[in-house]
Coordinates of C-alpha atoms in Angstrom, one line a residue:
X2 CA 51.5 2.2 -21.5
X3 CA 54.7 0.6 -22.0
X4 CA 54.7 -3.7 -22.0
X5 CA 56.5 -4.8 -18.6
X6 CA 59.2 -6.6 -18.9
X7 CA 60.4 -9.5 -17.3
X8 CA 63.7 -8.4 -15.9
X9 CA 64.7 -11.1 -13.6
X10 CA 64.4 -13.8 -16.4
X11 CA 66.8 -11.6 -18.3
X12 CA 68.9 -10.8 -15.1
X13 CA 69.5 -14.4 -14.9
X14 CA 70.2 -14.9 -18.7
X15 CA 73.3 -12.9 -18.1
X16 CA 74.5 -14.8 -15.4
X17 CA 74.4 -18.3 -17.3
X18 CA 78.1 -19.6 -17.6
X19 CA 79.6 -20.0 -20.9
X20 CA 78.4 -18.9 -24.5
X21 CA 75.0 -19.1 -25.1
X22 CA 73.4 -20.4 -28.4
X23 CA 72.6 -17.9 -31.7
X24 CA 69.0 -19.7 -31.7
X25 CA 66.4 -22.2 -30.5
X26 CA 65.7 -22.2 -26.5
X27 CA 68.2 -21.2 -23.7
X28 CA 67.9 -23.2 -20.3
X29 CA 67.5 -21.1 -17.2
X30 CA 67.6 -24.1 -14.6
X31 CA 66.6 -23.6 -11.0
X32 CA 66.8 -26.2 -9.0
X33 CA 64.3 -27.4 -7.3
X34 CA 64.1 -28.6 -3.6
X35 CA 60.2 -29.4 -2.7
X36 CA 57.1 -30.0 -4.8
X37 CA 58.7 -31.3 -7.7
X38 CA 57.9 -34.5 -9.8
X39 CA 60.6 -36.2 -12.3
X40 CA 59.6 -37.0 -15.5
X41 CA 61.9 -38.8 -17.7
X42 CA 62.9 -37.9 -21.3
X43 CA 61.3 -41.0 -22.7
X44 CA 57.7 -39.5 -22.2
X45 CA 58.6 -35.8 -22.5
X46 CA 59.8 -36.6 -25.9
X47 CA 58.2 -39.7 -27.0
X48 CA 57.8 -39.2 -30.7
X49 CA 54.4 -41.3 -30.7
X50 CA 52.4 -39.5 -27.8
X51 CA 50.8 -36.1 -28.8
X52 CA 51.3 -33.0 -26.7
X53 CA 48.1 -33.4 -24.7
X54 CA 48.8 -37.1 -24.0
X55 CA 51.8 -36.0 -22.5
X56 CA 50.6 -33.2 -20.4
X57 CA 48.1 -35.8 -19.1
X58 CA 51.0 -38.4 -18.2
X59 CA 52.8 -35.5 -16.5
X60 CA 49.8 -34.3 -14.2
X61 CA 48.8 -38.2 -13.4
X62 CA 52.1 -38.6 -12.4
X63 CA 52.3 -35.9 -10.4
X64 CA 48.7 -36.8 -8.3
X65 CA 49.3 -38.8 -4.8
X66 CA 48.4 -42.2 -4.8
X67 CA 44.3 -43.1 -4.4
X68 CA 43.5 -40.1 -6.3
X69 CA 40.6 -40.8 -8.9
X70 CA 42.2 -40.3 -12.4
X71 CA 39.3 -41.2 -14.3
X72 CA 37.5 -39.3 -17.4
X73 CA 35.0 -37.6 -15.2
X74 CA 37.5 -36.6 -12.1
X75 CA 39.7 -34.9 -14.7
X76 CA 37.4 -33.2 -16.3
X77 CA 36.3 -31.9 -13.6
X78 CA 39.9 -30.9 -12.3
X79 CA 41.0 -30.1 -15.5
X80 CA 40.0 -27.4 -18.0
X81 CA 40.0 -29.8 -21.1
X82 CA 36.8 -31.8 -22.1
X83 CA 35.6 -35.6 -22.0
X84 CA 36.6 -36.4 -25.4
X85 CA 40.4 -34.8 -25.4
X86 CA 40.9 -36.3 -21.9
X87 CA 39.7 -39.8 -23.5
X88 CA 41.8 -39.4 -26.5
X89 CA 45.0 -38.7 -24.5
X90 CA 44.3 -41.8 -21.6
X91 CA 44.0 -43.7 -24.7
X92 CA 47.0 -42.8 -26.5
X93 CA 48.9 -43.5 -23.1
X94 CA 47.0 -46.8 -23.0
X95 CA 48.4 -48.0 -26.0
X96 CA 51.9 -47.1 -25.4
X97 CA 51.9 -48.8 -21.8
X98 CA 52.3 -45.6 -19.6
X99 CA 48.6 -46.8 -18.2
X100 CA 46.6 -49.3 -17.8
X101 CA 42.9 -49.4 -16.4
X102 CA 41.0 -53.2 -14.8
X103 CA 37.9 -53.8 -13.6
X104 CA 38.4 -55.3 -10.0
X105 CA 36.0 -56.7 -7.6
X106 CA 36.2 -55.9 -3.9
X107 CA 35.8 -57.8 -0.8
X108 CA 32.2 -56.3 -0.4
X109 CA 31.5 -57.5 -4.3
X110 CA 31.5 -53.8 -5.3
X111 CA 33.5 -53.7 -8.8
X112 CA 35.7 -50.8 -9.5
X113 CA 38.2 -49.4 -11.9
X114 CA 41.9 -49.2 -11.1
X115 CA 44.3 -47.5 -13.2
X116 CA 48.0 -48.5 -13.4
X117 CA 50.7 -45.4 -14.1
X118 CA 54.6 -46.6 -15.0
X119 CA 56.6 -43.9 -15.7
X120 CA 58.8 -46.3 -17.3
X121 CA 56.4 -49.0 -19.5
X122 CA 59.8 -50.3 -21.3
X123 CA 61.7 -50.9 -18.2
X124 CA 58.8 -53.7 -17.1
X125 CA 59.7 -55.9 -21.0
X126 CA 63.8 -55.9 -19.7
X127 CA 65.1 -59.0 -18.2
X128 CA 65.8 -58.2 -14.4
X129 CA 69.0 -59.1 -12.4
X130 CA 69.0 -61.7 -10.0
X131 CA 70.5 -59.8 -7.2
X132 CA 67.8 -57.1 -7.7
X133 CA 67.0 -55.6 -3.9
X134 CA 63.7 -55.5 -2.9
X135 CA 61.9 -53.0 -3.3
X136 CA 59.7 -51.7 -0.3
X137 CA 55.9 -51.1 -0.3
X138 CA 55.1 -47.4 -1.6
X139 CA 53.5 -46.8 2.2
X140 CA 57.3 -47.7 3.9
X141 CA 59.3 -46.3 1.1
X142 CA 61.8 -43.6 2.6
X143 CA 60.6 -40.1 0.3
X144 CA 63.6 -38.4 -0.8
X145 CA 63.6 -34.9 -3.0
X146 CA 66.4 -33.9 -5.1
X147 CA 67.6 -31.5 -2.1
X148 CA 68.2 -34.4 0.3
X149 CA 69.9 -36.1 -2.4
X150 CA 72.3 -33.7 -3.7
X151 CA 72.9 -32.3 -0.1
X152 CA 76.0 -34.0 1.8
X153 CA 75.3 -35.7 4.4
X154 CA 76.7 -33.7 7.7
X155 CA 77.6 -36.0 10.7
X156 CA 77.6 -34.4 13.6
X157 CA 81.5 -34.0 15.3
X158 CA 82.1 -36.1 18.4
X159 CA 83.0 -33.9 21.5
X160 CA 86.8 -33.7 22.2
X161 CA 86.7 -35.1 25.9
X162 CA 89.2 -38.1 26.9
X163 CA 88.3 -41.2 27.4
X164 CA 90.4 -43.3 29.5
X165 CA 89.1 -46.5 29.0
X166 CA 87.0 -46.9 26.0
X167 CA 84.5 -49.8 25.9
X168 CA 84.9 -52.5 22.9
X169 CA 82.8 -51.3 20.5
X170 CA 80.0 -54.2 19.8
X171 CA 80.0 -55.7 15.9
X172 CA 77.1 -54.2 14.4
X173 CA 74.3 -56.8 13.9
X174 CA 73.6 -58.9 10.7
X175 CA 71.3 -57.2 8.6
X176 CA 68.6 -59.7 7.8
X177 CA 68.2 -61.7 4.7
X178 CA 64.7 -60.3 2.8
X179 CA 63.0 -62.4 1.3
X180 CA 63.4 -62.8 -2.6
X181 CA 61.0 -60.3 -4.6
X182 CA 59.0 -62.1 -7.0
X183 CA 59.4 -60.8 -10.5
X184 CA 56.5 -58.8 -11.3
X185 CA 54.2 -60.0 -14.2
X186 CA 55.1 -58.9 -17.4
X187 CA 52.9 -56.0 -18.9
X188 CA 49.6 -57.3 -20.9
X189 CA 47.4 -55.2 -22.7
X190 CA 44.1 -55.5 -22.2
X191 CA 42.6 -53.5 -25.7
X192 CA 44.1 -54.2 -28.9
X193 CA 45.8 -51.2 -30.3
X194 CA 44.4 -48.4 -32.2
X195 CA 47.0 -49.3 -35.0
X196 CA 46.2 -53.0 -34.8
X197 CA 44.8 -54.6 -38.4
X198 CA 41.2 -54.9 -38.0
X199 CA 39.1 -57.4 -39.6
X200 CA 38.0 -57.3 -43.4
X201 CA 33.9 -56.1 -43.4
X202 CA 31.8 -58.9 -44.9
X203 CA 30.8 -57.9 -48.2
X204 CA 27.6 -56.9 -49.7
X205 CA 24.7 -59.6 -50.2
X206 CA 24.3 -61.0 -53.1
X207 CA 20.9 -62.4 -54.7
X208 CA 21.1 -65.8 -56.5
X209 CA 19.6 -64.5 -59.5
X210 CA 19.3 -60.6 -60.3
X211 CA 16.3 -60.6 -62.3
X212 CA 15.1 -57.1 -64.2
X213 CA 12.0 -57.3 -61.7
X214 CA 13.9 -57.6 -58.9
X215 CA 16.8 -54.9 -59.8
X216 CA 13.7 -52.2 -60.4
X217 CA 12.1 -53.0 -57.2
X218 CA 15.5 -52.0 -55.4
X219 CA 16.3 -49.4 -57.5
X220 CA 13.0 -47.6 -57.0
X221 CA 12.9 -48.6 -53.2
X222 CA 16.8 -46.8 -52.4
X223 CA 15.6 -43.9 -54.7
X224 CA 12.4 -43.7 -52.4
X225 CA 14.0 -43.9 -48.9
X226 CA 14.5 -39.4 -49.2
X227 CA 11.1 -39.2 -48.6
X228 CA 10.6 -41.2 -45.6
X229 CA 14.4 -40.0 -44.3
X230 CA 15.8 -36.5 -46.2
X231 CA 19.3 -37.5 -44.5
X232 CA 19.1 -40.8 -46.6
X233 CA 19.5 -39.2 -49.9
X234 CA 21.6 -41.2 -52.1
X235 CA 23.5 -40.4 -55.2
X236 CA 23.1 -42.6 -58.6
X237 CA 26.2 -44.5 -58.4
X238 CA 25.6 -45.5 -54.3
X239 CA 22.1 -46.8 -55.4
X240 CA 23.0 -49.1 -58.0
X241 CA 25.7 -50.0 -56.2
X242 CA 23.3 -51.2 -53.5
X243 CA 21.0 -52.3 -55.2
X244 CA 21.8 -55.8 -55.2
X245 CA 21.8 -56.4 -51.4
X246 CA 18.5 -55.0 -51.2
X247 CA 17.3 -57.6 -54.0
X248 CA 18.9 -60.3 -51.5
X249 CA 16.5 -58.9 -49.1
X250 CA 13.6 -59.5 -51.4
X251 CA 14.6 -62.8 -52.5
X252 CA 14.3 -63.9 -49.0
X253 CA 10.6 -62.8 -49.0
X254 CA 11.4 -59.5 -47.2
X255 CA 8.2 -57.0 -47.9
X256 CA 9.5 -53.7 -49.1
X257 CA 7.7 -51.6 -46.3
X258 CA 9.7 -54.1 -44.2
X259 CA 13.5 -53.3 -45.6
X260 CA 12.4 -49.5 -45.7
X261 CA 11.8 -49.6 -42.1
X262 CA 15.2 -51.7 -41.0
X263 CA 17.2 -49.1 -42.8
X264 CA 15.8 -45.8 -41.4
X265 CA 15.1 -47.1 -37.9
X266 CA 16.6 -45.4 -34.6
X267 CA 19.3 -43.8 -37.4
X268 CA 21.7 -41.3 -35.5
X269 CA 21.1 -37.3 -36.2
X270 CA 22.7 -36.7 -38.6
X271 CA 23.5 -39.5 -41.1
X272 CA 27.0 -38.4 -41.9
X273 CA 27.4 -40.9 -44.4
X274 CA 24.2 -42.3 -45.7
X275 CA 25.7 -44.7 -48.0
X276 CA 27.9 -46.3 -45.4
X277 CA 25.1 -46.6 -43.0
X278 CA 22.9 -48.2 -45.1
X279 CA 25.5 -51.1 -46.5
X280 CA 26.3 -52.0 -42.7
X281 CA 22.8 -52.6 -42.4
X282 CA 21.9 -54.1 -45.5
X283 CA 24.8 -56.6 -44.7
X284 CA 24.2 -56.8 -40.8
X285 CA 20.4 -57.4 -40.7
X286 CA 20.2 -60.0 -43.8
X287 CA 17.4 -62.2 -42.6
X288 CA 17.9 -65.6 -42.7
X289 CA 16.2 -67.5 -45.8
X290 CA 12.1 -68.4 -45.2
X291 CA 12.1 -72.4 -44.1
X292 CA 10.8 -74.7 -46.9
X293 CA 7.4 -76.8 -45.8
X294 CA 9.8 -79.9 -45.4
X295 CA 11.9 -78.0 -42.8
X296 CA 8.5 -77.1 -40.9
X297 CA 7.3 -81.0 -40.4
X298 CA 7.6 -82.2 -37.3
X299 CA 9.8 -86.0 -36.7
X300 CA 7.7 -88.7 -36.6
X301 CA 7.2 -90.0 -33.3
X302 CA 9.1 -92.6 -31.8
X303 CA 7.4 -95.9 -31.1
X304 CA 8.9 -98.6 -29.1
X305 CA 8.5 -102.2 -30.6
X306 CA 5.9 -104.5 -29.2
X307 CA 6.8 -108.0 -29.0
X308 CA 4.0 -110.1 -30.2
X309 CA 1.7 -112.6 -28.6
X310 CA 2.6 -116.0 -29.6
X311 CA 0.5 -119.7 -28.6
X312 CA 2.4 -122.2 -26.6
X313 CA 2.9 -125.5 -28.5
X314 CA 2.7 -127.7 -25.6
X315 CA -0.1 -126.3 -23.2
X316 CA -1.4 -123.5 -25.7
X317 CA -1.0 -120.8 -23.3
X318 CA -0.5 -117.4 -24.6
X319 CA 3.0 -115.7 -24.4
X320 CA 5.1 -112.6 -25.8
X321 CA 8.1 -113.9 -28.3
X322 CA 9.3 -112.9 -31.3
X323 CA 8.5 -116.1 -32.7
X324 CA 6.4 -119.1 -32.0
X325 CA 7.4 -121.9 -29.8
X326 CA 7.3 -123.2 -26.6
X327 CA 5.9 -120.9 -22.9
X328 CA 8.3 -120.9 -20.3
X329 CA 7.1 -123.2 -18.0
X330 CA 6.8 -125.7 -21.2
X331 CA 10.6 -125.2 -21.9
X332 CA 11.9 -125.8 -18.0
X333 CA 9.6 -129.1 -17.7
X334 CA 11.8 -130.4 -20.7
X335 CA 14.8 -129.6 -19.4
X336 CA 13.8 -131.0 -16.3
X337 CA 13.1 -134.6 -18.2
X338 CA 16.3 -134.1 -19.8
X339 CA 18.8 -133.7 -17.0
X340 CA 16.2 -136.7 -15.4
X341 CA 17.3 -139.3 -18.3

């Protein structure tokens, strides 16, 4: 059987106006007048957004408002998977078209609420002062590219005579609204994919690399394919580790110990055994063993005692740092004193 053809497409190539180009795509534009969504040429073509990312953008902005735009509802809307959809909401993350917050709600239930602009750049440019306000999405007149690019028709006034026409009233003063605030500037919440991420610490290091202490490591990184087969190494990755795993030892760390650190709750499969096992050679360094002086408790405290002293006058005993006369001793004296 012969292919069908689609002869209206081509009926309407013949009627476009004008010569038509040797090569590359011809336009057959239809205008449309309900249903449609407008999507600007600064995210169609945005040089830095992939062609899923975009598709994404597109069909977000075409949802109603409330509708859940998350990983899962897509997915499940959606033919693509978890993963690409996360890739793409990420992409259009980093180049402002969204933005996603955690907010709490009156009845202290947190949720997620995502953020479209169809026009991130627009929010960065200085606004006018004279800008109108702009009404609340829920009072905001809807108007589709019919309504717009129709004239307006006003109906014709009938042709009967009026005698005596009535003073037409001044239309009323529209009312001042009140000033818009400007709205906040746009702030990313996630660095960016391409932001510079911080240098890895390097490998451990022991003080000393003694001969004992490189063939212990050595023979202990050779040794870890039969505990693990997916941690096989190669000769140059093992001596390359070798010394963080004699830093390990030089901090008293038992081989059996460092054996089972590195092979623990390891993902299936170890893609990159190597890799894996530097992170947590240089992650799960133990802190050095505390020497015996570290381990001794503070002495205790002791508040001083003032010493008993004997009074010099009526030899009665009393606390004073030094010797000399009891209280009562010292105010009869001053008493004789202020007496003479």
């Amino acid at each position: 059987m012969d292919t069908s053809q689609n002869t209206a497409l081509l009926r309407a190539l013949t009627e476009l106006p004008g010569p038509l180009p040797a090569r590359g795509v011809i336009h057959v534009v239809i205008r449309h007048t309900d249903r449609f969504t407008v999507v600007g040429n600064d995210l169609a073509q945005h040089p830095g957004l992939s062609t899923t990312a975009v598709g994404f953008a597109v069909r977000i902005q075409s949802l109603p408002q409330g509708t859940e735009v998350g990983i899962k509802a897509l997915a499940a809307r959606f033919p693509e998977g978890e993963k690409l959809i996360a890739a793409a909401l990420r992409e259009l993350e980093t180049h402002g078209y969204l933005q996603r917050a955690r907010t709490r709600l009156p009845n202290g239930r947190i949720v997620t609420r995502t953020v479209f602009c169809n026009q991130p750049a627009a929010l960065l440019r200085p606004r006018a002062a004279a800008t109108p306000p702009q009404l609340p999405p829920a009072a905001r007149p809807i108007t589709t590219h019919a309504q717009a690019s129709e004239p307006t028709v006003k109906p014709e006034a009938s042709p009967e005579p009026d005698p005596q026409p009535e003073p037409t009233p001044d239309p009323p003063a529209p009312l001042a609204a009140p000033p818009q605030a400007a709205a906040p500037p746009f702030v990313r919440l996630v660095p960016p994919p391409t932001a510079p991420k911080p240098p890895r610490p390097p490998l451990p290091r022991p003080r000393e690399l003694t001969p004992e202490l490189e063939r212990i490591s050595t023979a202990l990184l050779s040794d870890l394919r039969h505990h693990a087969p997916q941690f096989t190494l190669s000769e140059e990755h093992v001596r390359e580790l070798v010394p963080g795993v004699a830093a390990w030892l030089e901090r008293d760390a038992h081989p059996d110990t460092i054996r089972h650190t590195l092979t623990i709750n390891a993902p299936e499969p170890v893609n990159y055994p190597y890799q894996f096992v530097k992170h947590r050679l240089t992650v799960l360094l133990p802190p050095p063993l505390p020497g015996a002086h570290d381990l001794t408790p503070p002495p205790a405290r002791r508040n001083p005692v003032t010493p008993f002293q004997t009074c010099d006058g009526c030899e009665r005993a009393f606390r004073a740092p030094t010797p000399g006369h009891c209280r009562d001793c010292r105010t009869e004296d001053e008493q004789r004193a202020t007496a003479a």
